[in-house]
PDB file of C-alpha atoms in Angstrom:
ATOM      1  CA  LEU A   1     -17.191  -3.421  14.269  1.00 59.00           C
ATOM      2  CA  LYS A   2     -18.494  -0.949  16.813  1.00 70.00           C
ATOM      3  CA  GLY A   3     -19.936  -1.185  20.314  1.00 76.00           C
ATOM      4  CA  LYS A   4     -19.678  -3.828  23.026  1.00 84.00           C
ATOM      5  CA  CYS A   5     -18.210  -7.222  22.203  1.00 86.00           C
ATOM      6  CA  VAL A   6     -20.895  -9.902  21.796  1.00 83.00           C
ATOM      7  CA  LEU A   7     -18.435 -12.735  21.087  1.00 82.00           C
ATOM      8  CA  CYS A   8     -19.527 -13.012  17.449  1.00 81.00           C
ATOM      9  CA  GLY A   9     -16.013 -13.956  16.304  1.00 82.00           C
ATOM     10  CA  ILE A  10     -15.993 -11.698  13.244  1.00 80.00           C
ATOM     11  CA  CYS A  11     -12.886  -9.785  14.314  1.00 83.00           C
ATOM     12  CA  TYR A  12     -11.032 -13.072  14.844  1.00 73.00           C
ATOM     13  CA  GLY A  13     -12.133 -14.425  11.496  1.00 81.00           C
ATOM     14  CA  MET A  14     -11.150 -11.303   9.567  1.00 84.00           C
ATOM     15  CA  CYS A  15      -7.716 -11.009  11.190  1.00 83.00           C
ATOM     16  CA  PRO A  16      -4.969 -11.670   8.599  1.00 82.00           C
ATOM     17  CA  ARG A  17      -3.015 -13.787  11.081  1.00 78.00           C
ATOM     18  CA  THR A  18      -5.731 -16.275  12.056  1.00 83.00           C
ATOM     19  CA  ILE A  19      -7.544 -18.619   9.644  1.00 80.00           C
ATOM     20  CA  ASP A  20      -5.605 -19.006   6.393  1.00 85.00           C
ATOM     21  CA  GLU A  21      -8.061 -18.568   3.526  1.00 88.00           C
ATOM     22  CA  THR A  22      -5.510 -17.827   0.815  1.00 88.00           C
ATOM     23  CA  ALA A  23      -6.671 -20.637  -1.468  1.00 90.00           C
ATOM     24  CA  GLU A  24     -10.289 -19.477  -1.383  1.00 90.00           C
ATOM     25  CA  ILE A  25      -9.271 -15.846  -1.927  1.00 92.00           C
ATOM     26  CA  VAL A  26      -7.086 -16.707  -4.914  1.00 92.00           C
ATOM     27  CA  THR A  27      -9.810 -18.860  -6.487  1.00 92.00           C
ATOM     28  CA  ARG A  28     -12.509 -16.216  -6.118  1.00 90.00           C
ATOM     29  CA  PHE A  29     -10.656 -12.981  -6.800  1.00 91.00           C
ATOM     30  CA  LEU A  30      -7.362 -13.600  -8.575  1.00 92.00           C
ATOM     31  CA  ALA A  31      -6.885 -16.720 -10.731  1.00 84.00           C
ATOM     32  CA  SER A  32      -3.622 -15.282 -12.078  1.00 88.00           C
ATOM     33  CA  PRO A  33      -2.049 -17.184 -15.006  1.00 91.00           C
ATOM     34  CA  ILE A  34       1.541 -16.952 -13.720  1.00 95.00           C
ATOM     35  CA  TYR A  35       2.718 -18.147 -10.306  1.00 95.00           C
ATOM     36  CA  ASP A  36       6.030 -17.492  -8.581  1.00 94.00           C
ATOM     37  CA  GLU A  37       6.817 -18.924  -5.150  1.00 94.00           C
ATOM     38  CA  PHE A  38       8.159 -15.567  -3.961  1.00 96.00           C
ATOM     39  CA  LEU A  39       5.881 -13.121  -5.799  1.00 96.00           C
ATOM     40  CA  GLY A  40       2.619 -15.042  -5.757  1.00 95.00           C
ATOM     41  CA  GLY A  41       0.245 -15.125  -8.717  1.00 96.00           C
ATOM     42  CA  TYR A  42       0.369 -12.366 -11.319  1.00 97.00           C
ATOM     43  CA  ARG A  43      -0.396 -11.392 -14.896  1.00 97.00           C
ATOM     44  CA  GLU A  44       2.332  -8.883 -15.666  1.00 98.00           C
ATOM     45  CA  ILE A  45       5.124  -6.972 -13.930  1.00 98.00           C
ATOM     46  CA  VAL A  46       6.085  -3.553 -15.275  1.00 98.00           C
ATOM     47  CA  SER A  47       7.930  -0.392 -14.317  1.00 98.00           C
ATOM     48  CA  ALA A  48       5.660   2.631 -14.585  1.00 98.00           C
ATOM     49  CA  ARG A  49       5.288   6.315 -13.808  1.00 98.00           C
ATOM     50  CA  THR A  50       2.582   8.944 -13.926  1.00 98.00           C
ATOM     51  CA  ARG A  51       2.110  11.238 -16.900  1.00 98.00           C
ATOM     52  CA  ILE A  52       0.172  13.753 -14.813  1.00 97.00           C
ATOM     53  CA  ASP A  53       2.383  16.686 -13.748  1.00 95.00           C
ATOM     54  CA  GLU A  54       0.029  17.554 -10.890  1.00 95.00           C
ATOM     55  CA  ILE A  55       0.644  14.096  -9.427  1.00 96.00           C
ATOM     56  CA  ALA A  56       4.347  13.786 -10.274  1.00 94.00           C
ATOM     57  CA  LYS A  57       5.353  16.704  -8.043  1.00 89.00           C
ATOM     58  CA  PHE A  58       3.817  15.041  -4.984  1.00 88.00           C
ATOM     59  CA  ALA A  59       4.604  11.405  -5.805  1.00 88.00           C
ATOM     60  CA  GLN A  60       6.869   9.229  -3.675  1.00 87.00           C
ATOM     61  CA  ASP A  61       8.232   7.352  -6.689  1.00 92.00           C
ATOM     62  CA  GLY A  62       6.260   6.843  -9.893  1.00 96.00           C
ATOM     63  CA  GLY A  63       2.937   8.170  -8.611  1.00 97.00           C
ATOM     64  CA  ILE A  64       1.121   5.052  -9.780  1.00 98.00           C
ATOM     65  CA  VAL A  65      -1.321   4.539  -6.911  1.00 98.00           C
ATOM     66  CA  THR A  66      -2.412   8.175  -7.065  1.00 98.00           C
ATOM     67  CA  SER A  67      -2.716   8.044 -10.863  1.00 98.00           C
ATOM     68  CA  LEU A  68      -4.834   4.887 -10.812  1.00 99.00           C
ATOM     69  CA  LEU A  69      -7.150   6.376  -8.212  1.00 98.00           C
ATOM     70  CA  ALA A  70      -7.380   9.686 -10.073  1.00 98.00           C
ATOM     71  CA  TYR A  71      -8.277   7.800 -13.252  1.00 98.00           C
ATOM     72  CA  MET A  72     -11.017   5.803 -11.534  1.00 99.00           C
ATOM     73  CA  ILE A  73     -12.539   8.799  -9.752  1.00 98.00           C
ATOM     74  CA  ASP A  74     -12.349  10.960 -12.910  1.00 98.00           C
ATOM     75  CA  LYS A  75     -14.145   8.305 -14.972  1.00 98.00           C
ATOM     76  CA  GLY A  76     -16.784   7.598 -12.331  1.00 98.00           C
ATOM     77  CA  ILE A  77     -15.625   4.003 -11.893  1.00 98.00           C
ATOM     78  CA  ILE A  78     -15.408   4.438  -8.108  1.00 98.00           C
ATOM     79  CA  ASP A  79     -16.939   6.884  -5.661  1.00 96.00           C
ATOM     80  CA  GLY A  80     -14.192   6.809  -3.043  1.00 98.00           C
ATOM     81  CA  ALA A  81     -10.968   5.325  -1.734  1.00 98.00           C
ATOM     82  CA  VAL A  82      -9.660   4.354   1.692  1.00 98.00           C
ATOM     83  CA  LEU A  83      -6.200   5.922   1.943  1.00 97.00           C
ATOM     84  CA  THR A  84      -3.600   7.199   4.400  1.00 96.00           C
ATOM     85  CA  ILE A  85      -2.858  10.851   5.028  1.00 95.00           C
ATOM     86  CA  ALA A  86      -0.173  12.387   7.242  1.00 91.00           C
ATOM     87  CA  ASP A  87      -0.950  15.315   9.532  1.00 90.00           C
ATOM     88  CA  ASP A  88       1.464  18.165  10.296  1.00 87.00           C
ATOM     89  CA  SER A  89       3.350  15.957  12.758  1.00 91.00           C
ATOM     90  CA  TRP A  90       3.669  13.117  10.197  1.00 92.00           C
ATOM     91  CA  GLN A  91       1.200  10.970  12.106  1.00 93.00           C
ATOM     92  CA  ALA A  92      -0.383   8.584   9.588  1.00 94.00           C
ATOM     93  CA  LYS A  93      -4.179   8.450   9.680  1.00 95.00           C
ATOM     94  CA  PRO A  94      -6.869   6.738   7.596  1.00 96.00           C
ATOM     95  CA  ILE A  95      -9.081   8.857   5.380  1.00 97.00           C
ATOM     96  CA  VAL A  96     -11.923   8.347   2.921  1.00 98.00           C
ATOM     97  CA  ALA A  97     -11.074  10.334  -0.216  1.00 98.00           C
ATOM     98  CA  THR A  98     -13.950  11.107  -2.573  1.00 98.00           C
ATOM     99  CA  SER A  99     -12.375  13.647  -4.929  1.00 97.00           C
ATOM    100  CA  ARG A 100      -9.309  13.964  -7.136  1.00 97.00           C
ATOM    101  CA  GLU A 101      -8.000  16.715  -4.842  1.00 97.00           C
ATOM    102  CA  GLU A 102      -8.290  14.558  -1.722  1.00 97.00           C
ATOM    103  CA  ILE A 103      -6.597  11.657  -3.498  1.00 97.00           C
ATOM    104  CA  ILE A 104      -3.611  13.797  -4.522  1.00 96.00           C
ATOM    105  CA  GLU A 105      -3.375  15.180  -0.984  1.00 95.00           C
ATOM    106  CA  CYS A 106      -2.704  11.613   0.202  1.00 94.00           C
ATOM    107  CA  ALA A 107       0.179  11.023  -2.248  1.00 92.00           C
ATOM    108  CA  GLY A 108       3.461   9.738  -0.833  1.00 88.00           C
ATOM    109  CA  THR A 109       4.475   6.875   1.434  1.00 86.00           C
ATOM    110  CA  LYS A 110       3.885   6.948   5.180  1.00 89.00           C
ATOM    111  CA  TYR A 111       6.111   4.532   7.052  1.00 90.00           C
ATOM    112  CA  THR A 112       4.291   4.549  10.381  1.00 91.00           C
ATOM    113  CA  VAL A 113       1.269   2.328  10.843  1.00 88.00           C
ATOM    114  CA  SER A 114      -2.179   3.624   9.916  1.00 92.00           C
ATOM    115  CA  PRO A 115      -5.338   1.668  10.853  1.00 90.00           C
ATOM    116  CA  ASN A 116      -6.805   2.084   7.372  1.00 91.00           C
ATOM    117  CA  LEU A 117      -9.532  -0.502   7.772  1.00 90.00           C
ATOM    118  CA  TYR A 118     -11.276   1.715  10.328  1.00 90.00           C
ATOM    119  CA  ALA A 119     -12.125   4.026   7.440  1.00 94.00           C
ATOM    120  CA  ILE A 120     -14.073   1.322   5.600  1.00 94.00           C
ATOM    121  CA  ARG A 121     -16.881   1.729   8.146  1.00 91.00           C
ATOM    122  CA  GLU A 122     -16.929   5.474   7.472  1.00 94.00           C
ATOM    123  CA  ALA A 123     -16.954   4.898   3.708  1.00 96.00           C
ATOM    124  CA  VAL A 124     -19.824   2.404   3.842  1.00 95.00           C
ATOM    125  CA  TYR A 125     -22.044   3.540   6.708  1.00 94.00           C
ATOM    126  CA  ASP A 126     -21.347   7.257   7.112  1.00 95.00           C
ATOM    127  CA  LYS A 127     -20.743   8.257   3.492  1.00 96.00           C
ATOM    128  CA  GLY A 128     -22.858   5.558   1.846  1.00 96.00           C
ATOM    129  CA  LEU A 129     -20.272   4.756  -0.824  1.00 97.00           C
ATOM    130  CA  SER A 130     -20.879   1.748  -3.046  1.00 95.00           C
ATOM    131  CA  LYS A 131     -17.645   1.357  -5.041  1.00 98.00           C
ATOM    132  CA  ILE A 132     -14.526   1.710  -2.908  1.00 98.00           C
ATOM    133  CA  VAL A 133     -10.852   1.083  -3.544  1.00 98.00           C
ATOM    134  CA  VAL A 134      -8.841   0.104  -0.484  1.00 98.00           C
ATOM    135  CA  VAL A 135      -5.108   0.882  -0.543  1.00 97.00           C
ATOM    136  CA  GLY A 136      -3.084  -0.846   2.132  1.00 96.00           C
ATOM    137  CA  THR A 137      -0.205  -2.980   3.298  1.00 96.00           C
ATOM    138  CA  PRO A 138      -0.158  -6.754   2.687  1.00 96.00           C
ATOM    139  CA  CYS A 139      -1.758  -7.582   6.043  1.00 94.00           C
ATOM    140  CA  GLN A 140      -4.521  -5.038   5.484  1.00 96.00           C
ATOM    141  CA  ILE A 141      -5.233  -6.393   2.008  1.00 97.00           C
ATOM    142  CA  THR A 142      -5.533  -9.920   3.428  1.00 95.00           C
ATOM    143  CA  ALA A 143      -8.115  -8.689   5.945  1.00 94.00           C
ATOM    144  CA  VAL A 144     -10.042  -6.881   3.204  1.00 95.00           C
ATOM    145  CA  ARG A 145     -10.127 -10.044   1.089  1.00 96.00           C
ATOM    146  CA  LYS A 146     -11.592 -11.919   4.055  1.00 94.00           C
ATOM    147  CA  MET A 147     -14.275  -9.240   4.331  1.00 91.00           C
ATOM    148  CA  GLN A 148     -15.120  -9.740   0.657  1.00 93.00           C
ATOM    149  CA  LEU A 149     -15.200 -13.507   1.074  1.00 91.00           C
ATOM    150  CA  HIS A 150     -17.646 -13.867   3.956  1.00 86.00           C
ATOM    151  CA  PRO A 151     -21.418 -13.328   3.707  1.00 80.00           C
ATOM    152  CA  THR A 152     -21.663 -12.325   7.386  1.00 80.00           C
ATOM    153  CA  ILE A 153     -20.311  -8.887   6.467  1.00 83.00           C
ATOM    154  CA  SER A 154     -21.399  -8.733   2.836  1.00 85.00           C
ATOM    155  CA  ASP A 155     -22.766  -5.224   3.389  1.00 87.00           C
ATOM    156  CA  VAL A 156     -19.114  -4.151   3.680  1.00 90.00           C
ATOM    157  CA  GLY A 157     -17.330  -6.608   1.416  1.00 90.00           C
ATOM    158  CA  SER A 158     -19.685  -6.039  -1.508  1.00 93.00           C
ATOM    159  CA  ARG A 159     -18.828  -2.327  -1.554  1.00 95.00           C
ATOM    160  CA  ILE A 160     -15.101  -2.935  -2.094  1.00 96.00           C
ATOM    161  CA  PHE A 161     -14.491  -2.600  -5.828  1.00 98.00           C
ATOM    162  CA  MET A 162     -10.739  -3.138  -5.889  1.00 98.00           C
ATOM    163  CA  THR A 163      -7.647  -3.456  -3.719  1.00 98.00           C
ATOM    164  CA  ILE A 164      -4.241  -1.887  -4.317  1.00 98.00           C
ATOM    165  CA  GLY A 165      -1.500  -3.407  -2.178  1.00 98.00           C
ATOM    166  CA  LEU A 166       1.809  -1.807  -1.280  1.00 97.00           C
ATOM    167  CA  PHE A 167       5.191  -3.509  -1.073  1.00 97.00           C
ATOM    168  CA  CYS A 168       6.031  -3.657   2.625  1.00 94.00           C
ATOM    169  CA  MET A 169       8.953  -5.109   4.562  1.00 92.00           C
ATOM    170  CA  GLU A 170       7.710  -3.689   7.870  1.00 92.00           C
ATOM    171  CA  SER A 171       6.008  -0.623   9.289  1.00 93.00           C
ATOM    172  CA  PHE A 172       7.086   1.484  12.233  1.00 95.00           C
ATOM    173  CA  ASP A 173       5.643   2.660  15.515  1.00 94.00           C
ATOM    174  CA  TYR A 174       5.105   6.428  15.381  1.00 95.00           C
ATOM    175  CA  LYS A 175       6.357   7.192  18.881  1.00 96.00           C
ATOM    176  CA  ALA A 176       9.456   5.019  18.521  1.00 96.00           C
ATOM    177  CA  LEU A 177      10.405   6.336  15.074  1.00 96.00           C
ATOM    178  CA  VAL A 178       9.327   9.964  15.110  1.00 95.00           C
ATOM    179  CA  ASP A 179       9.216  11.078  18.741  1.00 95.00           C
ATOM    180  CA  ASP A 180      12.061   9.004  20.168  1.00 96.00           C
ATOM    181  CA  PHE A 181      14.466   8.566  17.233  1.00 96.00           C
ATOM    182  CA  ILE A 182      13.994  11.492  14.846  1.00 96.00           C
ATOM    183  CA  VAL A 183      13.081  14.245  17.307  1.00 95.00           C
ATOM    184  CA  LYS A 184      14.777  13.265  20.576  1.00 96.00           C
ATOM    185  CA  GLN A 185      17.786  11.265  19.397  1.00 96.00           C
ATOM    186  CA  LYS A 186      18.581  13.080  16.150  1.00 96.00           C
ATOM    187  CA  GLY A 187      17.383  16.519  17.222  1.00 95.00           C
ATOM    188  CA  LEU A 188      15.271  17.286  14.157  1.00 95.00           C
ATOM    189  CA  LYS A 189      12.139  19.398  14.224  1.00 93.00           C
ATOM    190  CA  ILE A 190       9.204  17.521  12.779  1.00 92.00           C
ATOM    191  CA  GLU A 191       7.870  20.613  11.003  1.00 91.00           C
ATOM    192  CA  GLU A 192      11.090  20.792   8.961  1.00 92.00           C
ATOM    193  CA  ILE A 193      10.517  17.404   7.317  1.00 93.00           C
ATOM    194  CA  GLY A 194       9.054  17.394   3.826  1.00 90.00           C
ATOM    195  CA  LYS A 195       9.526  13.768   2.817  1.00 90.00           C
ATOM    196  CA  PHE A 196      10.381  10.348   4.245  1.00 92.00           C
ATOM    197  CA  MET A 197      12.161   7.803   2.040  1.00 90.00           C
ATOM    198  CA  ILE A 198      13.450   4.294   2.587  1.00 90.00           C
ATOM    199  CA  THR A 199      15.826   3.371  -0.209  1.00 85.00           C
ATOM    200  CA  LYS A 200      19.004   1.347  -0.660  1.00 84.00           C
ATOM    201  CA  GLY A 201      18.959   0.207   2.953  1.00 88.00           C
ATOM    202  CA  LYS A 202      18.638   3.693   4.427  1.00 93.00           C
ATOM    203  CA  LEU A 203      16.043   5.980   5.977  1.00 94.00           C
ATOM    204  CA  ILE A 204      16.376   9.389   4.348  1.00 95.00           C
ATOM    205  CA  LEU A 205      14.563  12.540   5.427  1.00 95.00           C
ATOM    206  CA  LEU A 206      14.307  15.567   3.157  1.00 93.00           C
ATOM    207  CA  SER A 207      13.270  19.111   3.964  1.00 93.00           C
ATOM    208  CA  LYS A 208      10.341  20.792   2.210  1.00 88.00           C
ATOM    209  CA  GLU A 209      12.939  22.341  -0.119  1.00 90.00           C
ATOM    210  CA  GLY A 210      14.439  18.936  -0.937  1.00 89.00           C
ATOM    211  CA  LYS A 211      17.561  19.262   1.230  1.00 94.00           C
ATOM    212  CA  GLU A 212      18.756  16.091   2.952  1.00 95.00           C
ATOM    213  CA  LEU A 213      18.197  16.329   6.706  1.00 96.00           C
ATOM    214  CA  LEU A 214      19.051  12.787   7.739  1.00 96.00           C
ATOM    215  CA  SER A 215      20.406   9.580   6.232  1.00 96.00           C
ATOM    216  CA  VAL A 216      20.829   6.533   8.463  1.00 96.00           C
ATOM    217  CA  PRO A 217      21.096   2.761   7.894  1.00 96.00           C
ATOM    218  CA  LEU A 218      17.838   0.915   8.530  1.00 94.00           C
ATOM    219  CA  LYS A 219      19.503  -1.079  11.304  1.00 94.00           C
ATOM    220  CA  GLU A 220      19.462   2.117  13.403  1.00 95.00           C
ATOM    221  CA  ILE A 221      15.657   2.160  13.390  1.00 95.00           C
ATOM    222  CA  LYS A 222      15.103  -1.588  13.657  1.00 92.00           C
ATOM    223  CA  LYS A 223      13.820  -1.248  17.221  1.00 93.00           C
ATOM    224  CA  ALA A 224      11.071   1.060  15.966  1.00 95.00           C
ATOM    225  CA  ALA A 225       9.635  -1.643  13.687  1.00 93.00           C
ATOM    226  CA  ARG A 226       6.328  -3.111  14.839  1.00 92.00           C
ATOM    227  CA  LYS A 227       6.651  -6.520  16.463  1.00 89.00           C
ATOM    228  CA  ALA A 228       3.589  -7.800  14.602  1.00 87.00           C
ATOM    229  CA  CYS A 229       5.492  -7.427  11.330  1.00 88.00           C
ATOM    230  CA  GLU A 230       7.845 -10.199  12.432  1.00 86.00           C
ATOM    231  CA  PHE A 231       5.114 -12.734  11.617  1.00 87.00           C
ATOM    232  CA  CYS A 232       4.380 -11.542   8.079  1.00 90.00           C
ATOM    233  CA  GLN A 233       5.793 -13.303   5.017  1.00 92.00           C
ATOM    234  CA  ASP A 234       4.121 -11.175   2.337  1.00 95.00           C
ATOM    235  CA  PHE A 235       6.343  -8.464   0.844  1.00 96.00           C
ATOM    236  CA  THR A 236       4.452  -7.735  -2.386  1.00 98.00           C
ATOM    237  CA  SER A 237       0.785  -7.796  -1.287  1.00 98.00           C
ATOM    238  CA  GLU A 238       0.150 -11.083  -3.051  1.00 97.00           C
ATOM    239  CA  LEU A 239      -3.645 -10.973  -2.624  1.00 97.00           C
ATOM    240  CA  ALA A 240      -4.228  -7.498  -4.093  1.00 98.00           C
ATOM    241  CA  ASP A 241      -5.663  -6.754  -7.536  1.00 98.00           C
ATOM    242  CA  ILE A 242      -2.618  -4.570  -8.196  1.00 99.00           C
ATOM    243  CA  SER A 243       0.599  -4.373  -6.160  1.00 98.00           C
ATOM    244  CA  VAL A 244       2.883  -1.332  -6.240  1.00 98.00           C
ATOM    245  CA  GLY A 245       6.309  -0.498  -4.798  1.00 96.00           C
ATOM    246  CA  SER A 246       9.611   1.174  -5.547  1.00 94.00           C
ATOM    247  CA  VAL A 247      11.801  -1.945  -5.399  1.00 96.00           C
ATOM    248  CA  GLY A 248      12.918  -3.131  -8.825  1.00 96.00           C
ATOM    249  CA  SER A 249      12.435   0.167 -10.641  1.00 97.00           C
ATOM    250  CA  PRO A 250      14.779   3.119 -11.216  1.00 96.00           C
ATOM    251  CA  GLU A 251      14.329   6.423  -9.384  1.00 93.00           C
ATOM    252  CA  GLY A 252      11.093   8.160 -10.311  1.00 94.00           C
ATOM    253  CA  TRP A 253       9.398   4.931 -11.393  1.00 97.00           C
ATOM    254  CA  SER A 254       7.344   2.287  -9.565  1.00 97.00           C
ATOM    255  CA  SER A 255       7.162  -1.464  -9.984  1.00 98.00           C
ATOM    256  CA  VAL A 256       3.604  -2.602 -10.706  1.00 99.00           C
ATOM    257  CA  ILE A 257       2.322  -6.173 -10.452  1.00 98.00           C
ATOM    258  CA  THR A 258      -1.100  -6.748 -11.996  1.00 98.00           C
ATOM    259  CA  ARG A 259      -2.670  -9.835 -10.455  1.00 98.00           C
ATOM    260  CA  SER A 260      -6.410 -10.012 -11.158  1.00 97.00           C
ATOM    261  CA  GLU A 261      -8.304  -9.554 -14.414  1.00 97.00           C
ATOM    262  CA  LEU A 262      -9.840  -6.403 -12.927  1.00 98.00           C
ATOM    263  CA  GLY A 263      -6.455  -5.015 -11.899  1.00 98.00           C
ATOM    264  CA  GLU A 264      -5.013  -5.629 -15.348  1.00 98.00           C
ATOM    265  CA  LYS A 265      -8.009  -3.998 -17.040  1.00 98.00           C
ATOM    266  CA  ILE A 266      -7.908  -0.852 -14.885  1.00 99.00           C
ATOM    267  CA  PHE A 267      -4.153  -0.449 -15.286  1.00 99.00           C
ATOM    268  CA  LYS A 268      -4.286  -0.785 -19.069  1.00 98.00           C
ATOM    269  CA  LYS A 269      -7.203   1.647 -19.365  1.00 98.00           C
ATOM    270  CA  ALA A 270      -5.297   4.207 -17.283  1.00 99.00           C
ATOM    271  CA  VAL A 271      -2.375   3.779 -19.682  1.00 99.00           C
ATOM    272  CA  GLU A 272      -4.614   4.122 -22.753  1.00 98.00           C
ATOM    273  CA  ASP A 273      -6.179   7.297 -21.382  1.00 98.00           C
ATOM    274  CA  GLY A 274      -2.797   8.942 -20.810  1.00 98.00           C
ATOM    275  CA  TYR A 275      -2.528   8.762 -17.028  1.00 98.00           C
ATOM    276  CA  ILE A 276       0.422   6.355 -16.923  1.00 98.00           C
ATOM    277  CA  GLU A 277       3.352   5.219 -19.046  1.00 98.00           C
ATOM    278  CA  TYR A 278       5.228   1.960 -18.551  1.00 98.00           C
ATOM    279  CA  LYS A 279       7.865  -0.447 -19.782  1.00 98.00           C
ATOM    280  CA  SER A 280       8.521  -4.104 -19.071  1.00 97.00           C
ATOM    281  CA  ILE A 281      10.283  -4.820 -15.786  1.00 98.00           C
ATOM    282  CA  GLU A 282      12.835  -6.715 -17.890  1.00 96.00           C
ATOM    283  CA  GLU A 283      13.897  -3.422 -19.499  1.00 97.00           C
ATOM    284  CA  VAL A 284      14.919  -1.710 -16.258  1.00 96.00           C
ATOM    285  CA  LYS A 285      17.460  -2.146 -13.495  1.00 94.00           C
ATOM    286  CA  PRO A 286      17.548  -3.615 -10.904  1.00 94.00           C
ATOM    287  CA  GLY A 287      14.408  -5.295 -12.247  1.00 96.00           C
ATOM    288  CA  LYS A 288      12.334  -8.263 -11.085  1.00 97.00           C
ATOM    289  CA  ASP A 289      15.274  -9.984  -9.397  1.00 97.00           C
ATOM    290  CA  ALA A 290      15.412  -7.194  -6.797  1.00 96.00           C
ATOM    291  CA  ILE A 291      11.742  -7.733  -5.926  1.00 98.00           C
ATOM    292  CA  ILE A 292      12.256 -11.479  -5.652  1.00 97.00           C
ATOM    293  CA  LYS A 293      15.340 -10.971  -3.477  1.00 96.00           C
ATOM    294  CA  LEU A 294      13.475  -8.929  -0.851  1.00 95.00           C
ATOM    295  CA  SER A 295      10.408 -11.141  -0.985  1.00 96.00           C
ATOM    296  CA  LYS A 296      12.592 -14.197  -0.512  1.00 94.00           C
ATOM    297  CA  ARG A 297      14.363 -12.518   2.402  1.00 92.00           C
ATOM    298  CA  LYS A 298      11.081 -11.663   4.116  1.00 92.00           C
ATOM    299  CA  LYS A 299       9.692 -15.162   3.738  1.00 90.00           C
ATOM    300  CA  ALA A 300      12.951 -16.753   4.919  1.00 86.00           C
ATOM    301  CA  SER A 301      13.350 -14.485   7.958  1.00 68.00           C
ATOM    302  CA  LYS A 302       9.833 -15.229   9.169  1.00 56.00           C
ATOM    303  CA  GLU A 303      10.185 -18.964   8.577  1.00 56.00           C
ATOM    304  CA  GLY A 304      13.445 -19.003  10.489  1.00 49.00           C
TER     305      GLY A 304
END
């Protein structure tokens, strides 16, 4: 939406926290054969990693999101993707990537909020793209599904080819996390940071050379978490075609949940064409139980 408000109600309707249209979304886009009360509907859960060296060196974990996007852009299946990129100060920003190089440049997790859905307008109206993948957090994926569902904005929804959702417990306010905590409180220089990681209950910062700069329990940055995240119960992006996260898989691998027929097809084709390798989630530790544990915790904390 752009321009003066005319009280059309579209922004209210598309908001992930207003009208609950989960049942309609599942019926139209997912229809997954397996249902779990904590994971949602799905077809298969695996642990996977990229087989592309160019991607592996930039990947946060298994490099799966980047590999899937690279596969689709290489094969001409899509003409662009709405992603997040970090600038030199680690400020997360939305971007429309239309090449393999731009996709790889966006590799890696950004833990501060990025208004990715703003970039859908750019993809559709400015760049004229017709087959877009949107990568986002659970709340963003819910909003995208609403866009696809409603004919009032079919000019946007019809251009979205697929959604890839990220596991997400919460996201963080940039000023509170980076400016106030990392720079002012911990005394680090932002230009020294090469990678952010949240793993095993800790925030870990690495230098560009891979040296550990900071390791603190997540409770120390709890105040930096966005208040809006307190109302979300979706850890695994239950409405996405494919969901991806580190939880449940060993280091260097990602957990992948295929949910829709389309998501399953694209993932398997990327495997067949040598972009990705995988094994059953049952073959790895900590496995599916770890994903369920965090999903259960998120749902319980919001209900309470």
